[in-house]
PDB file of C-alpha atoms in Angstrom:
ATOM      1  CA  MET A   1      22.944 188.995  46.284  1.00 45.00           C
ATOM      2  CA  PRO A   2      26.011 186.977  45.155  1.00 49.00           C
ATOM      3  CA  ALA A   3      28.823 186.449  47.651  1.00 50.00           C
ATOM      4  CA  ALA A   4      31.897 188.621  47.362  1.00 54.00           C
ATOM      5  CA  PRO A   5      34.954 186.798  45.978  1.00 64.00           C
ATOM      6  CA  GLU A   6      36.645 187.031  49.377  1.00 66.00           C
ATOM      7  CA  ASP A   7      33.661 185.388  51.089  1.00 78.00           C
ATOM      8  CA  ASP A   8      33.487 182.735  48.376  1.00 92.00           C
ATOM      9  CA  HIS A   9      37.157 181.869  48.861  1.00 94.00           C
ATOM     10  CA  ARG A  10      36.726 181.697  52.624  1.00 95.00           C
ATOM     11  CA  ASP A  11      33.694 179.426  52.312  1.00 94.00           C
ATOM     12  CA  ARG A  12      35.518 177.180  49.865  1.00 95.00           C
ATOM     13  CA  ILE A  13      38.503 176.876  52.178  1.00 96.00           C
ATOM     14  CA  LEU A  14      36.286 175.985  55.152  1.00 95.00           C
ATOM     15  CA  ALA A  15      34.301 173.478  53.072  1.00 93.00           C
ATOM     16  CA  ALA A  16      37.541 171.922  51.836  1.00 94.00           C
ATOM     17  CA  MET A  17      38.872 171.638  55.368  1.00 92.00           C
ATOM     18  CA  LEU A  18      35.642 169.992  56.497  1.00 89.00           C
ATOM     19  CA  ASP A  19      35.900 167.415  53.709  1.00 88.00           C
ATOM     20  CA  ALA A  20      39.598 166.834  54.345  1.00 89.00           C
ATOM     21  CA  ILE A  21      39.041 166.228  58.055  1.00 86.00           C
ATOM     22  CA  GLY A  22      36.262 163.806  57.186  1.00 80.00           C
ATOM     23  CA  ASP A  23      38.571 161.863  54.872  1.00 82.00           C
ATOM     24  CA  ALA A  24      41.910 161.971  56.656  1.00 79.00           C
ATOM     25  CA  GLY A  25      41.388 163.381  60.140  1.00 81.00           C
ATOM     26  CA  TRP A  26      42.901 166.495  61.687  1.00 85.00           C
ATOM     27  CA  ALA A  27      46.300 165.216  62.796  1.00 83.00           C
ATOM     28  CA  ASP A  28      47.629 164.468  59.307  1.00 86.00           C
ATOM     29  CA  LEU A  29      45.941 167.357  57.543  1.00 90.00           C
ATOM     30  CA  THR A  30      48.176 169.930  55.810  1.00 93.00           C
ATOM     31  CA  ILE A  31      47.479 173.324  54.321  1.00 95.00           C
ATOM     32  CA  ALA A  32      48.518 171.853  50.970  1.00 95.00           C
ATOM     33  CA  ASP A  33      45.644 169.338  51.298  1.00 94.00           C
ATOM     34  CA  ILE A  34      43.176 172.111  52.070  1.00 95.00           C
ATOM     35  CA  VAL A  35      44.130 174.447  49.213  1.00 96.00           C
ATOM     36  CA  ARG A  36      44.182 171.567  46.746  1.00 96.00           C
ATOM     37  CA  ARG A  37      40.632 170.628  47.644  1.00 95.00           C
ATOM     38  CA  ALA A  38      39.487 174.259  47.708  1.00 96.00           C
ATOM     39  CA  HIS A  39      41.145 175.026  44.335  1.00 95.00           C
ATOM     40  CA  VAL A  40      42.826 178.120  45.743  1.00 96.00           C
ATOM     41  CA  SER A  41      46.442 179.118  46.221  1.00 96.00           C
ATOM     42  CA  LYS A  42      48.325 179.065  49.499  1.00 96.00           C
ATOM     43  CA  ARG A  43      48.483 182.834  49.229  1.00 96.00           C
ATOM     44  CA  THR A  44      44.675 182.949  49.190  1.00 96.00           C
ATOM     45  CA  PHE A  45      44.564 180.661  52.214  1.00 97.00           C
ATOM     46  CA  TYR A  46      46.870 182.955  54.174  1.00 97.00           C
ATOM     47  CA  GLU A  47      44.792 185.975  53.221  1.00 96.00           C
ATOM     48  CA  HIS A  48      41.994 184.467  55.291  1.00 96.00           C
ATOM     49  CA  PHE A  49      43.720 182.353  57.926  1.00 97.00           C
ATOM     50  CA  ALA A  50      47.117 182.808  59.531  1.00 96.00           C
ATOM     51  CA  THR A  51      47.477 179.082  60.330  1.00 95.00           C
ATOM     52  CA  LYS A  52      45.806 175.712  59.959  1.00 94.00           C
ATOM     53  CA  GLU A  53      44.720 176.086  63.571  1.00 94.00           C
ATOM     54  CA  ALA A  54      43.001 179.422  62.866  1.00 95.00           C
ATOM     55  CA  CYS A  55      41.101 177.722  60.060  1.00 95.00           C
ATOM     56  CA  LEU A  56      39.957 174.974  62.425  1.00 93.00           C
ATOM     57  CA  LEU A  57      38.721 177.571  64.921  1.00 94.00           C
ATOM     58  CA  ALA A  58      36.659 179.281  62.222  1.00 94.00           C
ATOM     59  CA  LEU A  59      35.355 175.936  61.001  1.00 93.00           C
ATOM     60  CA  CYS A  60      34.257 174.865  64.482  1.00 91.00           C
ATOM     61  CA  GLU A  61      32.475 178.163  65.042  1.00 91.00           C
ATOM     62  CA  ARG A  62      30.670 177.889  61.712  1.00 91.00           C
ATOM     63  CA  GLU A  63      29.721 174.222  61.942  1.00 88.00           C
ATOM     64  CA  GLY A  64      28.609 174.509  65.557  1.00 88.00           C
ATOM     65  CA  THR A  65      26.383 177.456  64.687  1.00 90.00           C
ATOM     66  CA  ARG A  66      24.972 175.621  61.669  1.00 89.00           C
ATOM     67  CA  LEU A  67      24.202 172.524  63.729  1.00 89.00           C
ATOM     68  CA  VAL A  68      22.237 174.517  66.310  1.00 91.00           C
ATOM     69  CA  ASP A  69      20.418 176.476  63.581  1.00 92.00           C
ATOM     70  CA  ASP A  70      19.586 173.279  61.656  1.00 91.00           C
ATOM     71  CA  LEU A  71      18.435 171.581  64.855  1.00 91.00           C
ATOM     72  CA  GLU A  72      16.182 174.504  65.708  1.00 91.00           C
ATOM     73  CA  ALA A  73      14.682 174.538  62.206  1.00 91.00           C
ATOM     74  CA  ALA A  74      14.088 170.763  62.275  1.00 88.00           C
ATOM     75  CA  ILE A  75      12.030 170.811  65.464  1.00 88.00           C
ATOM     76  CA  GLN A  76       9.858 173.815  64.625  1.00 86.00           C
ATOM     77  CA  ARG A  77       7.388 171.582  62.763  1.00 82.00           C
ATOM     78  CA  ILE A  78       6.658 169.549  65.914  1.00 82.00           C
ATOM     79  CA  PRO A  79       4.400 170.673  68.809  1.00 76.00           C
ATOM     80  CA  PRO A  80       6.404 171.832  71.860  1.00 68.00           C
ATOM     81  CA  ASP A  81       6.214 168.707  74.019  1.00 64.00           C
ATOM     82  CA  THR A  82       8.385 165.682  74.781  1.00 62.00           C
ATOM     83  CA  ARG A  83       8.090 164.478  71.154  1.00 76.00           C
ATOM     84  CA  ARG A  84       9.740 167.674  69.986  1.00 81.00           C
ATOM     85  CA  VAL A  85      12.695 167.235  72.312  1.00 79.00           C
ATOM     86  CA  GLY A  86      12.942 163.576  71.322  1.00 83.00           C
ATOM     87  CA  GLU A  87      13.005 164.378  67.614  1.00 86.00           C
ATOM     88  CA  GLY A  88      15.640 167.010  68.314  1.00 87.00           C
ATOM     89  CA  ALA A  89      17.799 164.396  70.047  1.00 88.00           C
ATOM     90  CA  ARG A  90      17.434 162.021  67.085  1.00 89.00           C
ATOM     91  CA  PHE A  91      18.303 164.762  64.589  1.00 90.00           C
ATOM     92  CA  TYR A  92      21.396 165.743  66.592  1.00 88.00           C
ATOM     93  CA  LEU A  93      22.620 162.166  66.926  1.00 90.00           C
ATOM     94  CA  ALA A  94      22.029 161.435  63.245  1.00 90.00           C
ATOM     95  CA  HIS A  95      24.162 164.452  62.341  1.00 87.00           C
ATOM     96  CA  LEU A  96      26.999 163.209  64.548  1.00 86.00           C
ATOM     97  CA  GLN A  97      26.668 159.654  63.311  1.00 87.00           C
ATOM     98  CA  ALA A  98      26.988 160.739  59.670  1.00 86.00           C
ATOM     99  CA  ARG A  99      30.398 162.413  60.153  1.00 80.00           C
ATOM    100  CA  PRO A 100      32.270 160.863  63.088  1.00 79.00           C
ATOM    101  CA  ARG A 101      35.778 162.122  62.204  1.00 74.00           C
ATOM    102  CA  VAL A 102      34.485 165.635  61.668  1.00 77.00           C
ATOM    103  CA  VAL A 103      32.705 165.538  65.009  1.00 80.00           C
ATOM    104  CA  ARG A 104      35.907 164.360  66.673  1.00 77.00           C
ATOM    105  CA  ALA A 105      37.750 167.348  65.218  1.00 79.00           C
ATOM    106  CA  LEU A 106      35.051 169.734  66.398  1.00 79.00           C
ATOM    107  CA  THR A 107      34.822 168.290  69.908  1.00 80.00           C
ATOM    108  CA  VAL A 108      38.229 166.769  70.714  1.00 80.00           C
ATOM    109  CA  ASP A 109      40.881 168.173  68.369  1.00 83.00           C
ATOM    110  CA  ILE A 110      39.628 171.712  68.981  1.00 88.00           C
ATOM    111  CA  LEU A 111      40.754 171.369  72.604  1.00 84.00           C
ATOM    112  CA  GLN A 112      44.379 171.023  71.443  1.00 83.00           C
ATOM    113  CA  LEU A 113      44.200 174.680  70.399  1.00 90.00           C
ATOM    114  CA  GLY A 114      44.278 175.888  73.986  1.00 92.00           C
ATOM    115  CA  ALA A 115      42.186 178.740  75.363  1.00 94.00           C
ATOM    116  CA  GLU A 116      40.896 179.828  71.946  1.00 93.00           C
ATOM    117  CA  GLY A 117      39.668 176.348  71.123  1.00 92.00           C
ATOM    118  CA  LEU A 118      38.023 176.020  74.515  1.00 91.00           C
ATOM    119  CA  ALA A 119      36.306 179.392  74.071  1.00 93.00           C
ATOM    120  CA  VAL A 120      34.863 178.378  70.695  1.00 92.00           C
ATOM    121  CA  ARG A 121      33.648 175.042  72.072  1.00 90.00           C
ATOM    122  CA  ARG A 122      32.001 176.738  75.042  1.00 91.00           C
ATOM    123  CA  ARG A 123      30.222 179.281  72.849  1.00 92.00           C
ATOM    124  CA  VAL A 124      28.765 176.487  70.740  1.00 91.00           C
ATOM    125  CA  MET A 125      27.727 174.464  73.805  1.00 92.00           C
ATOM    126  CA  ARG A 126      26.108 177.532  75.376  1.00 95.00           C
ATOM    127  CA  ARG A 127      24.051 178.119  72.224  1.00 94.00           C
ATOM    128  CA  PHE A 128      23.002 174.481  72.296  1.00 93.00           C
ATOM    129  CA  ALA A 129      22.111 174.810  75.992  1.00 95.00           C
ATOM    130  CA  ALA A 130      20.063 177.965  75.359  1.00 95.00           C
ATOM    131  CA  LEU A 131      18.035 176.105  72.730  1.00 92.00           C
ATOM    132  CA  LEU A 132      17.528 173.123  75.064  1.00 90.00           C
ATOM    133  CA  GLN A 133      16.497 175.428  77.913  1.00 91.00           C
ATOM    134  CA  ARG A 134      13.953 177.183  75.718  1.00 90.00           C
ATOM    135  CA  GLU A 135      12.506 173.911  74.414  1.00 86.00           C
ATOM    136  CA  LEU A 136      12.240 172.249  77.823  1.00 85.00           C
ATOM    137  CA  ASN A 137      10.584 175.284  79.355  1.00 87.00           C
ATOM    138  CA  ALA A 138       8.164 175.545  76.417  1.00 84.00           C
ATOM    139  CA  SER A 139       7.353 171.853  76.899  1.00 79.00           C
ATOM    140  CA  GLY A 140       6.098 172.552  80.398  1.00 75.00           C
ATOM    141  CA  THR A 141       8.851 171.737  82.883  1.00 74.00           C
ATOM    142  CA  ARG A 142       8.062 173.427  86.203  1.00 77.00           C
ATOM    143  CA  PRO A 143       9.698 175.332  87.638  1.00 85.00           C
ATOM    144  CA  PRO A 144      11.486 176.470  84.445  1.00 89.00           C
ATOM    145  CA  ILE A 145      15.088 175.327  84.228  1.00 90.00           C
ATOM    146  CA  SER A 146      17.967 177.765  84.172  1.00 93.00           C
ATOM    147  CA  LEU A 147      20.683 177.994  81.560  1.00 95.00           C
ATOM    148  CA  ASP A 148      23.063 176.396  84.072  1.00 95.00           C
ATOM    149  CA  VAL A 149      20.825 173.324  84.347  1.00 93.00           C
ATOM    150  CA  ALA A 150      20.634 173.138  80.550  1.00 93.00           C
ATOM    151  CA  MET A 151      24.444 173.296  80.414  1.00 95.00           C
ATOM    152  CA  VAL A 152      24.597 170.317  82.788  1.00 93.00           C
ATOM    153  CA  LEU A 153      22.373 168.371  80.382  1.00 92.00           C
ATOM    154  CA  VAL A 154      24.407 169.410  77.336  1.00 92.00           C
ATOM    155  CA  GLY A 155      27.616 168.394  79.102  1.00 91.00           C
ATOM    156  CA  GLY A 156      26.141 164.970  79.851  1.00 91.00           C
ATOM    157  CA  ILE A 157      24.994 164.496  76.252  1.00 90.00           C
ATOM    158  CA  ASN A 158      28.436 165.524  75.025  1.00 88.00           C
ATOM    159  CA  GLU A 159      30.223 163.053  77.291  1.00 89.00           C
ATOM    160  CA  LEU A 160      27.828 160.271  76.309  1.00 89.00           C
ATOM    161  CA  THR A 161      28.497 160.790  72.599  1.00 87.00           C
ATOM    162  CA  LEU A 162      32.266 161.150  73.068  1.00 84.00           C
ATOM    163  CA  GLU A 163      32.393 157.910  75.026  1.00 88.00           C
ATOM    164  CA  ALA A 164      30.584 156.166  72.163  1.00 87.00           C
ATOM    165  CA  PHE A 165      33.072 157.591  69.644  1.00 82.00           C
ATOM    166  CA  GLU A 166      36.078 156.555  71.698  1.00 81.00           C
ATOM    167  CA  ALA A 167      34.648 153.027  72.089  1.00 85.00           C
ATOM    168  CA  GLY A 168      34.202 152.714  68.316  1.00 84.00           C
ATOM    169  CA  ARG A 169      30.415 152.816  68.531  1.00 86.00           C
ATOM    170  CA  SER A 170      29.824 155.841  66.310  1.00 82.00           C
ATOM    171  CA  ALA A 171      27.508 153.771  64.093  1.00 85.00           C
ATOM    172  CA  GLU A 172      25.213 153.194  67.078  1.00 86.00           C
ATOM    173  CA  LEU A 173      24.702 156.779  68.179  1.00 87.00           C
ATOM    174  CA  ASP A 174      20.995 156.594  67.412  1.00 87.00           C
ATOM    175  CA  LYS A 175      20.654 154.301  70.452  1.00 89.00           C
ATOM    176  CA  LEU A 176      21.701 157.178  72.713  1.00 90.00           C
ATOM    177  CA  ALA A 177      18.374 158.857  72.010  1.00 89.00           C
ATOM    178  CA  VAL A 178      16.795 156.466  74.539  1.00 90.00           C
ATOM    179  CA  PRO A 179      18.665 157.674  77.677  1.00 90.00           C
ATOM    180  CA  ILE A 180      18.510 161.304  76.507  1.00 87.00           C
ATOM    181  CA  ILE A 181      14.741 161.178  76.037  1.00 85.00           C
ATOM    182  CA  ASP A 182      14.415 159.328  79.361  1.00 87.00           C
ATOM    183  CA  VAL A 183      16.197 162.127  81.233  1.00 85.00           C
ATOM    184  CA  VAL A 184      14.152 164.794  79.464  1.00 79.00           C
ATOM    185  CA  GLY A 185      10.926 162.926  80.223  1.00 76.00           C
ATOM    186  CA  ARG A 186      11.821 162.706  83.896  1.00 79.00           C
ATOM    187  CA  MET A 187      12.531 166.434  84.008  1.00 74.00           C
ATOM    188  CA  LEU A 188       9.160 167.214  82.444  1.00 69.00           C
ATOM    189  CA  SER A 189       7.243 164.911  84.793  1.00 70.00           C
ATOM    190  CA  SER A 190       8.978 165.811  88.047  1.00 62.00           C
ATOM    191  CA  PRO A 191       9.384 169.258  89.563  1.00 57.00           C
ATOM    192  CA  THR A 192      12.967 170.455  89.966  1.00 48.00           C
ATOM    193  CA  PRO A 193      13.974 170.234  93.650  1.00 51.00           C
ATOM    194  CA  ARG A 194      14.289 173.609  95.257  1.00 49.00           C
ATOM    195  CA  THR A 195      17.306 174.508  97.345  1.00 43.00           C
ATOM    196  CA  ARG A 196      16.525 173.976 101.029  1.00 44.00           C
ATOM    197  CA  ARG A 197      16.824 177.124 103.117  1.00 43.00           C
ATOM    198  CA  ARG A 198      18.801 176.931 106.306  1.00 42.00           C
TER     199      ARG A 198
END
């Protein structure tokens, strides 16, 4: 079923913003840049988004969801063991490495949008954590990890990649697969310590 014109315009605007961020970065981006790339009028833009910031929020939500969905689809062909988690890490890092300025917008610039930006970022990270939790538990970690533990891992992965970006090492993100797979391997081979009762 073909997309409605309104949906088509919205998708074009988001795609144009994604391209514009990749080329010029978020800070210098204007609505005029976005509508020019999307081949729509400013009026059409404002029919879908009240501000440039609202457009960024929608873009982050969409791209974060797509990344998790694409990651999940990519690992389904691999048996649920440490290789599957390792391939997932490589896929994720390759995605980030291919579009460093976009990733910066979706992980750093989004935080300039206050509580709404933080809420979007947390929703995406929680979806990522839920996938990681499911994969680790399916791979055999005992006892099964909780979503909170998975969030700790996701937070560590996020900080590791951000540090690489800030240090100008975005072209070497594939090397981060080694420590990520090492941590995952240790979790699968060692039981999670239980809280000592007093």
